[in-house]
One Martini backbone bead per residue (centre of mass of N, CA, C, O) as a GRO file, in nm:
protein
   80
    1MET     BB    1  -0.175   0.753  -2.413
    2ALA     BB    2  -0.191   0.711  -2.104
    3LEU     BB    3  -0.384   0.471  -2.111
    4ALA     BB    4  -0.196   0.276  -2.261
    5ALA     BB    5   0.023   0.274  -2.042
    6LEU     BB    6  -0.155   0.164  -1.812
    7LEU     BB    7  -0.241  -0.098  -1.955
    8ALA     BB    8   0.044  -0.208  -1.999
    9ALA     BB    9   0.126  -0.218  -1.702
   10GLY     BB   10  -0.111  -0.403  -1.608
   11ALA     BB   11  -0.037  -0.652  -1.796
   12THR     BB   12   0.251  -0.705  -1.634
   13SER     BB   13   0.105  -0.731  -1.376
   14GLN     BB   14   0.010  -0.866  -1.089
   15PRO     BB   15  -0.257  -0.947  -0.937
   16ALA     BB   16  -0.422  -0.886  -0.668
   17ALA     BB   17  -0.516  -1.015  -0.391
   18ALA     BB   18  -0.821  -1.046  -0.216
   19SER     BB   19  -0.662  -1.204   0.019
   20ALA     BB   20  -0.493  -1.370   0.256
   21GLN     BB   21  -0.569  -1.647   0.147
   22ASP     BB   22  -0.460  -1.603  -0.136
   23ASP     BB   23  -0.167  -1.553  -0.047
   24LEU     BB   24  -0.130  -1.822   0.091
   25ASN     BB   25  -0.177  -1.994  -0.161
   26LEU     BB   26   0.052  -1.873  -0.328
   27GLY     BB   27   0.277  -1.946  -0.129
   28TRP     BB   28   0.239  -2.252  -0.130
   29GLN     BB   29   0.290  -2.296  -0.430
   30ALA     BB   30   0.573  -2.175  -0.431
   31PHE     BB   31   0.697  -2.358  -0.218
   32LYS     BB   32   0.645  -2.629  -0.368
   33ALA     BB   33   0.818  -2.515  -0.626
   34GLY     BB   34   1.078  -2.353  -0.489
   35ASN     BB   35   0.976  -2.042  -0.461
   36LEU     BB   36   1.087  -1.846  -0.212
   37ILE     BB   37   1.039  -1.556  -0.298
   38SER     BB   38   0.736  -1.572  -0.364
   39ALA     BB   39   0.654  -1.688  -0.093
   40HIS     BB   40   0.746  -1.455   0.082
   41VAL     BB   41   0.569  -1.237  -0.043
   42ALA     BB   42   0.293  -1.373   0.006
   43PHE     BB   43   0.319  -1.415   0.315
   44GLN     BB   44   0.362  -1.117   0.381
   45ARG     BB   45   0.090  -1.018   0.278
   46ALA     BB   46  -0.079  -1.196   0.467
   47ALA     BB   47   0.040  -1.085   0.734
   48THR     BB   48  -0.047  -0.791   0.682
   49ALA     BB   49  -0.359  -0.846   0.637
   50ALA     BB   50  -0.329  -1.077   0.897
   51PRO     BB   51  -0.179  -1.033   1.197
   52ASP     BB   52  -0.362  -1.255   1.374
   53TRP     BB   53  -0.251  -1.472   1.180
   54ALA     BB   54  -0.035  -1.746   1.208
   55THR     BB   55   0.018  -1.892   0.936
   56PRO     BB   56   0.200  -1.690   0.780
   57ALA     BB   57   0.425  -1.687   0.996
   58VAL     BB   58   0.504  -1.982   0.972
   59TRP     BB   59   0.576  -1.972   0.666
   60LEU     BB   60   0.792  -1.759   0.690
   61GLY     BB   61   0.972  -1.930   0.867
   62ALA     BB   62   1.011  -2.159   0.661
   63VAL     BB   63   1.146  -1.992   0.443
   64LEU     BB   64   1.384  -1.883   0.610
   65LEU     BB   65   1.495  -2.159   0.683
   66ALA     BB   66   1.544  -2.249   0.384
   67GLN     BB   67   1.747  -1.985   0.354
   68GLY     BB   68   1.915  -1.974   0.646
   69ASP     BB   69   1.729  -1.784   0.848
   70ARG     BB   70   1.707  -1.833   1.172
   71PRO     BB   71   1.635  -1.564   1.312
   72GLY     BB   72   1.394  -1.497   1.130
   73ALA     BB   73   1.235  -1.754   1.184
   74ARG     BB   74   1.212  -1.724   1.489
   75ALA     BB   75   1.046  -1.463   1.484
   76TRP     BB   76   0.797  -1.582   1.332
   77PHE     BB   77   0.738  -1.812   1.529
   78ALA     BB   78   0.691  -1.623   1.771
   79ALA     BB   79   0.454  -1.460   1.637
   80ALA     BB   80   0.264  -1.719   1.613
   0.00000   0.00000   0.00000
């Protein structure tokens, strides 16, 4: 019974990306589609997975700017 519950939970969750590049790609697709929340989540995962990589930080800044969060965007642009 517990195995069935775990399998059911896994079937409804999104699989984890294999790398920061995968998360960046997911974020870009979400951003292009106008889904800023999903883009933010994916870019955040990419930034966490590869903190020395500037690209996710730039895209996080772009998402926050699109959401009207100028101070947050500025912080990510500075981090990049």
